[in-house]
PDB file of C-alpha atoms and ligand atoms in Angstrom:
ATOM      1  CA  MET D   1       2.924   0.944 -43.500  1.00  0.00           C
ATOM      2  CA  ALA D   2       1.628  -2.018 -41.609  1.00  0.00           C
ATOM      3  CA  ILE D   3      -1.426  -2.633 -39.483  1.00  0.00           C
ATOM      4  CA  GLU D   4      -0.184  -2.917 -35.928  1.00  0.00           C
ATOM      5  CA  ARG D   5      -1.585  -3.327 -32.456  1.00  0.00           C
ATOM      6  CA  THR D   6      -0.510  -1.309 -29.480  1.00  0.00           C
ATOM      7  CA  PHE D   7      -1.412  -1.119 -25.828  1.00  0.00           C
ATOM      8  CA  SER D   8      -2.979   1.973 -24.301  1.00  0.00           C
ATOM      9  CA  ILE D   9      -4.064   3.090 -20.841  1.00  0.00           C
ATOM     10  CA  ILE D  10      -6.378   5.985 -20.109  1.00  0.00           C
ATOM     11  CA  LYS D  11      -4.804   6.861 -16.774  1.00  0.00           C
ATOM     12  CA  PRO D  12      -6.576   7.573 -13.444  1.00  0.00           C
ATOM     13  CA  ASP D  13      -6.339  11.368 -13.801  1.00  0.00           C
ATOM     14  CA  ALA D  14      -8.181  11.400 -17.133  1.00  0.00           C
ATOM     15  CA  VAL D  15     -10.807   8.897 -15.965  1.00  0.00           C
ATOM     16  CA  ALA D  16     -11.416  10.792 -12.694  1.00  0.00           C
ATOM     17  CA  ALA D  17     -11.775  14.098 -14.535  1.00  0.00           C
ATOM     18  CA  GLY D  18     -14.416  12.650 -16.863  1.00  0.00           C
ATOM     19  CA  ASN D  19     -12.119  12.851 -19.872  1.00  0.00           C
ATOM     20  CA  ALA D  20     -11.951   9.164 -20.814  1.00  0.00           C
ATOM     21  CA  GLY D  21     -14.399   9.661 -23.679  1.00  0.00           C
ATOM     22  CA  HIS D  22     -12.471  12.662 -24.999  1.00  0.00           C
ATOM     23  CA  VAL D  23      -9.179  10.753 -24.915  1.00  0.00           C
ATOM     24  CA  LEU D  24     -10.759   7.782 -26.688  1.00  0.00           C
ATOM     25  CA  GLN D  25     -12.258  10.012 -29.369  1.00  0.00           C
ATOM     26  CA  LEU D  26      -8.862  11.595 -30.137  1.00  0.00           C
ATOM     27  CA  LEU D  27      -7.387   8.108 -30.556  1.00  0.00           C
ATOM     28  CA  ILE D  28     -10.227   7.000 -32.835  1.00  0.00           C
ATOM     29  CA  ASP D  29     -10.108  10.230 -34.835  1.00  0.00           C
ATOM     30  CA  GLY D  30      -6.367   9.610 -35.249  1.00  0.00           C
ATOM     31  CA  GLY D  31      -7.063   6.302 -36.972  1.00  0.00           C
ATOM     32  CA  LEU D  32      -6.803   3.864 -34.058  1.00  0.00           C
ATOM     33  CA  ARG D  33      -9.620   1.443 -33.311  1.00  0.00           C
ATOM     34  CA  PRO D  34     -10.048  -0.386 -29.999  1.00  0.00           C
ATOM     35  CA  VAL D  35     -10.057  -4.179 -30.349  1.00  0.00           C
ATOM     36  CA  ALA D  36     -10.188  -4.816 -26.590  1.00  0.00           C
ATOM     37  CA  MET D  37     -11.075  -2.587 -23.672  1.00  0.00           C
ATOM     38  CA  ARG D  38     -11.596  -2.938 -19.906  1.00  0.00           C
ATOM     39  CA  MET D  39     -12.071  -0.607 -16.977  1.00  0.00           C
ATOM     40  CA  MET D  40     -10.147  -1.754 -13.918  1.00  0.00           C
ATOM     41  CA  HIS D  41      -8.573  -0.489 -10.726  1.00  0.00           C
ATOM     42  CA  LEU D  42      -4.943  -1.633 -10.795  1.00  0.00           C
ATOM     43  CA  THR D  43      -3.529  -3.318  -7.717  1.00  0.00           C
ATOM     44  CA  THR D  44      -0.115  -2.244  -6.463  1.00  0.00           C
ATOM     45  CA  ALA D  45       1.330  -5.546  -7.720  1.00  0.00           C
ATOM     46  CA  GLN D  46      -0.160  -5.011 -11.191  1.00  0.00           C
ATOM     47  CA  ALA D  47       1.163  -1.440 -11.446  1.00  0.00           C
ATOM     48  CA  GLU D  48       4.609  -2.481 -10.174  1.00  0.00           C
ATOM     49  CA  GLY D  49       4.713  -5.366 -12.655  1.00  0.00           C
ATOM     50  CA  PHE D  50       3.556  -3.273 -15.568  1.00  0.00           C
ATOM     51  CA  TYR D  51       6.149  -0.561 -14.871  1.00  0.00           C
ATOM     52  CA  ALA D  52       8.909  -2.979 -13.729  1.00  0.00           C
ATOM     53  CA  VAL D  53      11.296  -1.457 -16.281  1.00  0.00           C
ATOM     54  CA  HIS D  54      11.168   1.775 -14.222  1.00  0.00           C
ATOM     55  CA  ARG D  55      11.603   0.192 -10.777  1.00  0.00           C
ATOM     56  CA  GLU D  56      15.021   1.779 -10.136  1.00  0.00           C
ATOM     57  CA  ARG D  57      13.829   5.260 -11.115  1.00  0.00           C
ATOM     58  CA  PRO D  58      13.289   7.841  -8.362  1.00  0.00           C
ATOM     59  CA  PHE D  59       9.695   8.408  -9.495  1.00  0.00           C
ATOM     60  CA  PHE D  60       8.706   4.711  -9.390  1.00  0.00           C
ATOM     61  CA  LYS D  61       6.920   4.757  -6.018  1.00  0.00           C
ATOM     62  CA  ASP D  62       4.915   7.862  -6.883  1.00  0.00           C
ATOM     63  CA  LEU D  63       4.081   6.448 -10.313  1.00  0.00           C
ATOM     64  CA  VAL D  64       2.677   3.260  -8.772  1.00  0.00           C
ATOM     65  CA  LYS D  65       0.704   5.330  -6.266  1.00  0.00           C
ATOM     66  CA  PHE D  66      -0.733   7.463  -9.069  1.00  0.00           C
ATOM     67  CA  MET D  67      -1.592   4.495 -11.293  1.00  0.00           C
ATOM     68  CA  THR D  68      -3.450   2.791  -8.432  1.00  0.00           C
ATOM     69  CA  SER D  69      -5.240   5.958  -7.292  1.00  0.00           C
ATOM     70  CA  GLY D  70      -8.414   5.203  -9.236  1.00  0.00           C
ATOM     71  CA  PRO D  71      -9.840   3.226 -12.135  1.00  0.00           C
ATOM     72  CA  VAL D  72      -8.138   3.179 -15.518  1.00  0.00           C
ATOM     73  CA  ILE D  73      -9.178   1.967 -18.950  1.00  0.00           C
ATOM     74  CA  VAL D  74      -6.786  -0.544 -20.484  1.00  0.00           C
ATOM     75  CA  GLN D  75      -7.170  -1.163 -24.181  1.00  0.00           C
ATOM     76  CA  VAL D  76      -5.629  -2.574 -27.317  1.00  0.00           C
ATOM     77  CA  LEU D  77      -5.659  -0.274 -30.335  1.00  0.00           C
ATOM     78  CA  GLU D  78      -5.294  -1.339 -33.944  1.00  0.00           C
ATOM     79  CA  GLY D  79      -4.382   0.699 -37.000  1.00  0.00           C
ATOM     80  CA  GLU D  80      -1.717   1.732 -39.504  1.00  0.00           C
ATOM     81  CA  ASN D  81       1.542   2.222 -37.617  1.00  0.00           C
ATOM     82  CA  ALA D  82      -0.449   2.048 -34.390  1.00  0.00           C
ATOM     83  CA  ILE D  83       2.531   2.162 -32.025  1.00  0.00           C
ATOM     84  CA  ALA D  84       4.053   5.377 -33.380  1.00  0.00           C
ATOM     85  CA  LYS D  85       0.634   6.854 -34.137  1.00  0.00           C
ATOM     86  CA  ASN D  86      -0.507   6.415 -30.546  1.00  0.00           C
ATOM     87  CA  ARG D  87       2.695   8.052 -29.241  1.00  0.00           C
ATOM     88  CA  GLU D  88       2.190  10.942 -31.663  1.00  0.00           C
ATOM     89  CA  LEU D  89      -1.426  11.447 -30.605  1.00  0.00           C
ATOM     90  CA  MET D  90      -0.416  11.363 -26.909  1.00  0.00           C
ATOM     91  CA  GLY D  91       2.425  13.879 -27.235  1.00  0.00           C
ATOM     92  CA  ALA D  92       5.488  14.277 -25.022  1.00  0.00           C
ATOM     93  CA  THR D  93       5.658  12.543 -21.625  1.00  0.00           C
ATOM     94  CA  ASP D  94       5.538  15.871 -19.790  1.00  0.00           C
ATOM     95  CA  SER D  95       2.061  17.318 -20.356  1.00  0.00           C
ATOM     96  CA  ARG D  96       3.503  20.809 -19.899  1.00  0.00           C
ATOM     97  CA  LYS D  97       5.774  20.231 -22.908  1.00  0.00           C
ATOM     98  CA  ALA D  98       3.374  18.240 -25.101  1.00  0.00           C
ATOM     99  CA  ALA D  99       2.405  19.808 -28.432  1.00  0.00           C
ATOM    100  CA  ALA D 100      -0.889  21.662 -28.699  1.00  0.00           C
ATOM    101  CA  GLY D 101      -3.831  19.407 -29.466  1.00  0.00           C
ATOM    102  CA  THR D 102      -2.198  16.227 -28.176  1.00  0.00           C
ATOM    103  CA  ILE D 103      -3.906  14.066 -25.546  1.00  0.00           C
ATOM    104  CA  ARG D 104      -1.332  14.810 -22.876  1.00  0.00           C
ATOM    105  CA  GLN D 105      -1.411  18.542 -23.545  1.00  0.00           C
ATOM    106  CA  LYS D 106      -5.214  18.656 -23.440  1.00  0.00           C
ATOM    107  CA  TYR D 107      -5.956  16.243 -20.595  1.00  0.00           C
ATOM    108  CA  GLY D 108      -2.762  15.822 -18.550  1.00  0.00           C
ATOM    109  CA  THR D 109      -1.182  18.040 -15.909  1.00  0.00           C
ATOM    110  CA  ASP D 110       2.551  17.378 -15.625  1.00  0.00           C
ATOM    111  CA  ILE D 111       5.243  14.726 -16.206  1.00  0.00           C
ATOM    112  CA  GLU D 112       3.526  12.212 -13.919  1.00  0.00           C
ATOM    113  CA  ARG D 113      -0.176  12.899 -14.359  1.00  0.00           C
ATOM    114  CA  ASN D 114      -0.208  12.745 -18.134  1.00  0.00           C
ATOM    115  CA  ALA D 115      -3.582  11.170 -18.981  1.00  0.00           C
ATOM    116  CA  ALA D 116      -2.429   8.286 -21.174  1.00  0.00           C
ATOM    117  CA  HIS D 117       0.052   5.468 -21.691  1.00  0.00           C
ATOM    118  CA  GLY D 118       1.165   4.022 -25.014  1.00  0.00           C
ATOM    119  CA  SER D 119       3.628   1.238 -25.820  1.00  0.00           C
ATOM    120  CA  ASP D 120       6.917   2.523 -27.229  1.00  0.00           C
ATOM    121  CA  ALA D 121       7.993  -0.365 -29.515  1.00  0.00           C
ATOM    122  CA  PRO D 122       6.723  -3.643 -31.027  1.00  0.00           C
ATOM    123  CA  ASP D 123       8.253  -5.815 -28.287  1.00  0.00           C
ATOM    124  CA  THR D 124       6.812  -3.713 -25.460  1.00  0.00           C
ATOM    125  CA  ALA D 125       3.425  -3.573 -27.220  1.00  0.00           C
ATOM    126  CA  LYS D 126       3.340  -7.357 -27.370  1.00  0.00           C
ATOM    127  CA  TYR D 127       4.384  -7.701 -23.733  1.00  0.00           C
ATOM    128  CA  GLU D 128       1.919  -5.079 -22.497  1.00  0.00           C
ATOM    129  CA  ILE D 129      -1.034  -6.481 -24.488  1.00  0.00           C
ATOM    130  CA  GLY D 130      -0.298  -9.914 -23.039  1.00  0.00           C
ATOM    131  CA  PHE D 131      -0.005  -8.483 -19.540  1.00  0.00           C
ATOM    132  CA  PHE D 132      -3.683  -7.467 -19.584  1.00  0.00           C
ATOM    133  CA  PHE D 133      -5.467  -9.433 -22.307  1.00  0.00           C
ATOM    134  CA  SER D 134      -5.684 -13.000 -23.530  1.00  0.00           C
ATOM    135  CA  GLY D 135      -5.933 -13.717 -27.243  1.00  0.00           C
ATOM    136  CA  SER D 136      -9.617 -14.612 -27.052  1.00  0.00           C
ATOM    137  CA  GLU D 137     -10.437 -11.119 -25.722  1.00  0.00           C
ATOM    138  CA  LEU D 138      -9.144  -9.378 -28.841  1.00  0.00           C
ATOM    139  CA  ALA D 139     -11.799  -8.596 -31.418  1.00  0.00           C
ATOM    140  CA  THR D 140     -11.248  -9.081 -35.124  1.00  0.00           C
ATOM    141  CA  LEU D 141     -12.108  -5.944 -37.045  1.00  0.00           C
ATOM    142  CA  GLY D 142     -13.385  -6.128 -40.587  1.00  0.00           C
TER     143      GLY D 142
HETATM  144  P1  LIG C 201       6.132   7.473 -21.472  1.00  0.00           P
HETATM  145  O1  LIG C 201       4.847   7.196 -20.708  1.00  0.00           O
HETATM  146  O2  LIG C 201       6.022   8.718 -22.308  1.00  0.00           O
HETATM  147  O3  LIG C 201       6.618   6.273 -22.255  1.00  0.00           O
HETATM  148  P2  LIG C 201       8.198   6.866 -19.515  1.00  0.00           P
HETATM  149  O4  LIG C 201       8.132   5.458 -20.004  1.00  0.00           O
HETATM  150  O5  LIG C 201       9.537   7.524 -19.438  1.00  0.00           O
HETATM  151  O6  LIG C 201       7.265   7.828 -20.380  1.00  0.00           O
HETATM  152  O7  LIG C 201       7.578   6.944 -18.058  1.00  0.00           O
HETATM  153  C1  LIG C 201       6.442   6.188 -17.701  1.00  0.00           C
HETATM  154  C2  LIG C 201       5.513   7.058 -16.880  1.00  0.00           C
HETATM  155  O8  LIG C 201       6.156   7.412 -15.658  1.00  0.00           O
HETATM  156  C3  LIG C 201       5.159   8.404 -17.529  1.00  0.00           C
HETATM  157  O9  LIG C 201       4.113   8.316 -18.458  1.00  0.00           O
HETATM  158  C4  LIG C 201       4.787   9.242 -16.322  1.00  0.00           C
HETATM  159  O10 LIG C 201       3.456   8.955 -15.844  1.00  0.00           O
HETATM  160  C5  LIG C 201       5.801   8.753 -15.283  1.00  0.00           C
HETATM  161  N1  LIG C 201       7.038   9.558 -15.268  1.00  0.00           N
HETATM  162  C6  LIG C 201       8.025   9.575 -16.226  1.00  0.00           C
HETATM  163  N2  LIG C 201       9.020  10.406 -15.872  1.00  0.00           N
HETATM  164  C7  LIG C 201       8.687  10.937 -14.682  1.00  0.00           C
HETATM  165  C8  LIG C 201       9.297  11.864 -13.776  1.00  0.00           C
HETATM  166  N3  LIG C 201      10.499  12.416 -14.054  1.00  0.00           N
HETATM  167  N4  LIG C 201       8.649  12.188 -12.639  1.00  0.00           N
HETATM  168  C9  LIG C 201       7.445  11.616 -12.339  1.00  0.00           C
HETATM  169  N5  LIG C 201       6.805  10.738 -13.128  1.00  0.00           N
HETATM  170  C10 LIG C 201       7.409  10.390 -14.285  1.00  0.00           C
HETATM  171 MG1  LIG C 202       7.297   4.427 -21.603  1.00  0.00          MG
END
């Protein structure tokens, strides 16, 4: 296994509900360490750009509205197999179908309001990290 970096968002629903710390702890307990982190309120342009791959989907408008509804925490996580590990810790996209104990099952509501985002592959992780962070903002962990 290799040490990887992945991109993560604690979404507006989890932040608004006061669950950001709980989500972060599950990620850390799962072996992922933040190397960069920022709280921000996404603009419509930022949310549309970030989710551009979904722009033809029927849920795109609602997704952008949700993602701009309140502050989020954007972060870069590092660890063994970080990309797959993060997806495993989050659980299925639909919080109602996510496995017990996963972030989305515990802190999300449905297929839209699902508490967390995680990159799905090395190329998207690289793109998403670069979308929000410059190289000098990434910490080096010992
Ligand atoms: P994931 O976040 O698990 O990678 P997708 O990339 O398919 O899932 O979708 C991106 C985000 O769009 C989801 O996390 C969720 O917030 C929202 N979403 C996905 N599918 C739907 C849907 N059918 N209806 C409403 N929102 C959706
Ligand atoms: Mg996705």
